[in-house]
Amino acid sequence: MKRLFAIAVIGMCAVANGAFAQLRVVTTSTDLASIAKEVGGNRVAVESLTTGNTDLHYAQARPDYIVKLNKADLFVSIGLELEAGWVPLLLNQSRNPKIHRGAPGYCVAYAGIDLAEKPTGEITRQMGDIHPYGNPHYWPDPINGIVIARNIKESMIKIDPAGKDEYEKNFHSFKDAAVKKTKELMALMSPHKGKEVVVYHTEFVYVLRRFGLSQGMMIEELPGVAPSPAHAKKVIEYIRARKVPLVLVSPWSNVSYAGKIAKEGGAKLLVLPIQTGSVPEAKTYLDMIDTSVRMLHKGLTQ
Amino acid sequence: MKLQKLLWCTIATVLIIAGGALLPLFAQENLDAEVDKLLGGKSAVEERSAEKSAGFLDRTSMPNIFVAADMVGGKDLTAQRNSPEALTPNGVKVRSAEVGLFGGIDHLALGTVNLAVHEEEGKYFVELHEAYFEFNTLPWNLYAKLGRFFLDVGRLNSIHQHDWHFTTTPLVHAMLFDVEGVFDQGGEVSLLMPWQWYQELKVGFFNGRSWGHTHGEGAVKPGPLVTARLKHFIPIYGELGTQFGFTYIRYLVDEEGREIDHTGGADLTFKWQRGRYRSFIFSTEYWYRYEVRPDAVQDNTKHGFYSYVQYQFHQYWLAGFRYDYYAELDVRSSSGSSIDRQSFAQLLWVTLRPSEFSYFRITGERSDVFGTELNYAVYVQADFILGYHPAHRY
Ligand SMILES: [Zn+2]
């Protein structure tokens, strides 16, 4: 009986110890969660607040997210106001100063990234209101994925210095995998260099830039602003005149509208799953990159 | 001059095309160098405090500022006007303009000040709506608010009027609370329950010198105004969730504390949203008040509810319907018999919301207040917000 009790106590301590040692990481997006898992390995338990098909600009401030943030050791967000409509309120209510802005448990993933579409000059709301500090959809470029991983790694080391060696090791293998994948996909995409595509919302600019494609007109009049009939007509004329082969749209944007424009202009519509978990094949971050870029390749080939 | 320009343009174009063709090749070969260069830059740990994101809770010295303007026009379609809504029946006016400041005070708390400019009988005057501390760094899952603010009772009372989904105040709120909600001086402490799901318990203690939105000092009472609220959230499926809560308020009416108002309420909300294109909300609040009046013939009982649905059928367009009910129970009529005095209202509206920062709304209202004549009215509303837009609560 005594022995049994001792075993039970030891077992419980081990369980408690194991649970305690795991760093609880909460991210706003599935891509950040996937990268955090790669970097953290067994030392972390990672959870994303949103799913692979959430429009991160317009997620809801759900109170169950407060519970998740309340228990987090590290909070990772995309930043640049992408989540400004829902994250500040949740952090404020989290009762967890460890992850408040400025605390070691608060990690903005964009630090060090070469931002596209950075506004120059005066910023006014008449330019649309959702990309005020540059384009925040930077994760679909796998090289930016490495920078995100580096940022997460450094935050993890800061909170859990004992895991430094493991985080460094995991980070380097993720970095190598990402570079290898990028080179492979760049070779695949090399025949399409310089081709131009039309987009619904400007959320593909980083992946296009990486693989040598260029972004033509936006169907949205301004980021977040639906097209007027006059603007839609201009886009259709643009597609026809320049023989643009593809119109890109994300699953959470206005897919049917983008489809109409593509059809009228004579281009193909491609719904690009640029978030981890958006489609079943995009299980991890690098799977998502692979799936998206291969879809682009296929769309441009046929 | 023109020729020179043309020449430069040609050279630039050739260079851009050549560069564009060579760049991808160059890029692939230099990928490792690019990665090294990027990783040599600032990391999140170094740049954490450099985020210039106004929407994030920060502790920079500049507060976030917003200005909201709320304009309403009304037209009575019938002669009689019985609605408790304090709108000018026929005409347009700026109902209120609000200035809000919000920011980190120090390492412990956030601060908010909201000033409202109101119209009352043709004159505008400035009123302090809210001025409070928010302590968001407390231990044991606590959170506290201290100062002057709208009481967190039910759903609607603590939402600023310009953020409501409808133009006029529900009957039950106009009768039991105030057209624009009840605020007071005091404090609220809330506890996030340590479960895996969301439950929050909140208690508040306030001066209780007056009730509602009055501008007078009120009388000193022997006890505080006390509030208690229990709030829950349950995710149902995907982006559909439900929030529900229960509230109790105790208010001492007279200076001796013999007359007491006990108010209890329940609120329920279902919400669904798909990105920026479609959303649905159903929300309802029920309130019951028992007024203890030792010197009167009898105590008073009042109750009522509102329920509304709103559906967003386009990125910019929403339509909604609200049903209001309010009754004073067991009231002595002139003949001495006991009757229930009842009021009803129905509203139908369409809202155009081109961005987070403005909306335009047209409402049709049918009301029957205390069994007098049926009243039909139409309202138009236009609102805008400048500066920082506080996040929408669930
Ligand atoms: Zn965007």
PDB file of N, CA and C and ligand atoms in Angstrom, chain A residues 55-58 82 117 130-131 134-137 139 201-203 220 223-224 252, chain B residues 276, ligand 1:
ATOM      1  N   ASP A  55     -10.434  35.227 -41.645  1.00  0.00           N
ATOM      2  CA  ASP A  55      -9.888  36.491 -42.110  1.00  0.00           C
ATOM      3  C   ASP A  55      -9.351  37.215 -40.876  1.00  0.00           C
ATOM      4  N   LEU A  56      -8.028  37.290 -40.770  1.00  0.00           N
ATOM      5  CA  LEU A  56      -7.435  37.812 -39.534  1.00  0.00           C
ATOM      6  C   LEU A  56      -7.727  39.290 -39.306  1.00  0.00           C
ATOM      7  N   HIS A  57      -8.081  39.999 -40.371  1.00  0.00           N
ATOM      8  CA  HIS A  57      -8.489  41.397 -40.203  1.00  0.00           C
ATOM      9  C   HIS A  57      -9.788  41.488 -39.403  1.00  0.00           C
ATOM     10  N   TYR A  58     -10.658  40.478 -39.558  1.00  0.00           N
ATOM     11  CA  TYR A  58     -12.024  40.604 -39.041  1.00  0.00           C
ATOM     12  C   TYR A  58     -12.430  39.465 -38.117  1.00  0.00           C
ATOM     13  N   LEU A  82      -2.892  44.122 -38.148  1.00  0.00           N
ATOM     14  CA  LEU A  82      -3.708  43.085 -38.778  1.00  0.00           C
ATOM     15  C   LEU A  82      -4.791  42.616 -37.812  1.00  0.00           C
ATOM     16  N   GLU A 117       4.773  47.510 -49.571  1.00  0.00           N
ATOM     17  CA  GLU A 117       3.691  48.501 -49.590  1.00  0.00           C
ATOM     18  C   GLU A 117       3.700  49.399 -48.359  1.00  0.00           C
ATOM     19  N   ILE A 130      -7.018  49.548 -43.439  1.00  0.00           N
ATOM     20  CA  ILE A 130      -6.541  48.319 -42.811  1.00  0.00           C
ATOM     21  C   ILE A 130      -5.074  47.960 -43.015  1.00  0.00           C
ATOM     22  N   HIS A 131      -4.332  48.692 -43.823  1.00  0.00           N
ATOM     23  CA  HIS A 131      -2.895  48.402 -43.921  1.00  0.00           C
ATOM     24  C   HIS A 131      -2.083  49.662 -43.632  1.00  0.00           C
ATOM     25  N   GLY A 134       2.032  49.330 -43.728  1.00  0.00           N
ATOM     26  CA  GLY A 134       2.617  48.434 -44.720  1.00  0.00           C
ATOM     27  C   GLY A 134       1.807  47.155 -44.772  1.00  0.00           C
ATOM     28  N   ASN A 135       2.130  46.300 -45.741  1.00  0.00           N
ATOM     29  CA  ASN A 135       1.325  45.091 -45.929  1.00  0.00           C
ATOM     30  C   ASN A 135       1.606  44.056 -44.834  1.00  0.00           C
ATOM     31  N   PRO A 136       0.578  43.701 -44.055  1.00  0.00           N
ATOM     32  CA  PRO A 136       0.813  42.782 -42.934  1.00  0.00           C
ATOM     33  C   PRO A 136       0.723  41.295 -43.306  1.00  0.00           C
ATOM     34  N   HIS A 137       0.455  40.969 -44.574  1.00  0.00           N
ATOM     35  CA  HIS A 137       0.306  39.554 -44.956  1.00  0.00           C
ATOM     36  C   HIS A 137       1.659  39.003 -45.419  1.00  0.00           C
ATOM     37  N   TRP A 139       3.535  36.407 -44.110  1.00  0.00           N
ATOM     38  CA  TRP A 139       3.932  35.017 -43.853  1.00  0.00           C
ATOM     39  C   TRP A 139       3.946  34.097 -45.076  1.00  0.00           C
ATOM     40  N   HIS A 201      -7.610  40.931 -52.742  1.00  0.00           N
ATOM     41  CA  HIS A 201      -7.055  41.759 -51.661  1.00  0.00           C
ATOM     42  C   HIS A 201      -5.541  41.606 -51.729  1.00  0.00           C
ATOM     43  N   THR A 202      -4.815  42.646 -51.421  1.00  0.00           N
ATOM     44  CA  THR A 202      -3.370  42.555 -51.566  1.00  0.00           C
ATOM     45  C   THR A 202      -2.742  41.749 -50.420  1.00  0.00           C
ATOM     46  N   GLU A 203      -2.920  40.419 -50.499  1.00  0.00           N
ATOM     47  CA  GLU A 203      -2.385  39.555 -49.453  1.00  0.00           C
ATOM     48  C   GLU A 203      -1.453  38.479 -50.022  1.00  0.00           C
ATOM     49  N   GLU A 220     -10.070  44.942 -55.209  1.00  0.00           N
ATOM     50  CA  GLU A 220     -10.508  45.913 -54.200  1.00  0.00           C
ATOM     51  C   GLU A 220      -9.993  47.288 -54.613  1.00  0.00           C
ATOM     52  N   PRO A 223      -7.272  48.701 -49.957  1.00  0.00           N
ATOM     53  CA  PRO A 223      -7.322  47.550 -49.044  1.00  0.00           C
ATOM     54  C   PRO A 223      -8.559  47.608 -48.137  1.00  0.00           C
ATOM     55  N   GLY A 224      -9.417  46.595 -48.226  1.00  0.00           N
ATOM     56  CA  GLY A 224     -10.613  46.533 -47.386  1.00  0.00           C
ATOM     57  C   GLY A 224     -11.827  47.224 -47.979  1.00  0.00           C
ATOM     58  N   TRP A 252     -11.238  33.374 -47.718  1.00  0.00           N
ATOM     59  CA  TRP A 252     -12.064  34.208 -46.832  1.00  0.00           C
ATOM     60  C   TRP A 252     -12.435  35.556 -47.476  1.00  0.00           C
TER      61      TRP A 252
ATOM     62  N   ARG B 276     -15.615  39.687 -43.322  1.00  0.00           N
ATOM     63  CA  ARG B 276     -16.216  41.017 -43.389  1.00  0.00           C
ATOM     64  C   ARG B 276     -17.515  41.003 -44.190  1.00  0.00           C
TER      65      ARG B 276
HETATM   66 ZN    ZN C   1      -5.058  42.836 -45.566  1.00  0.00          ZN
END
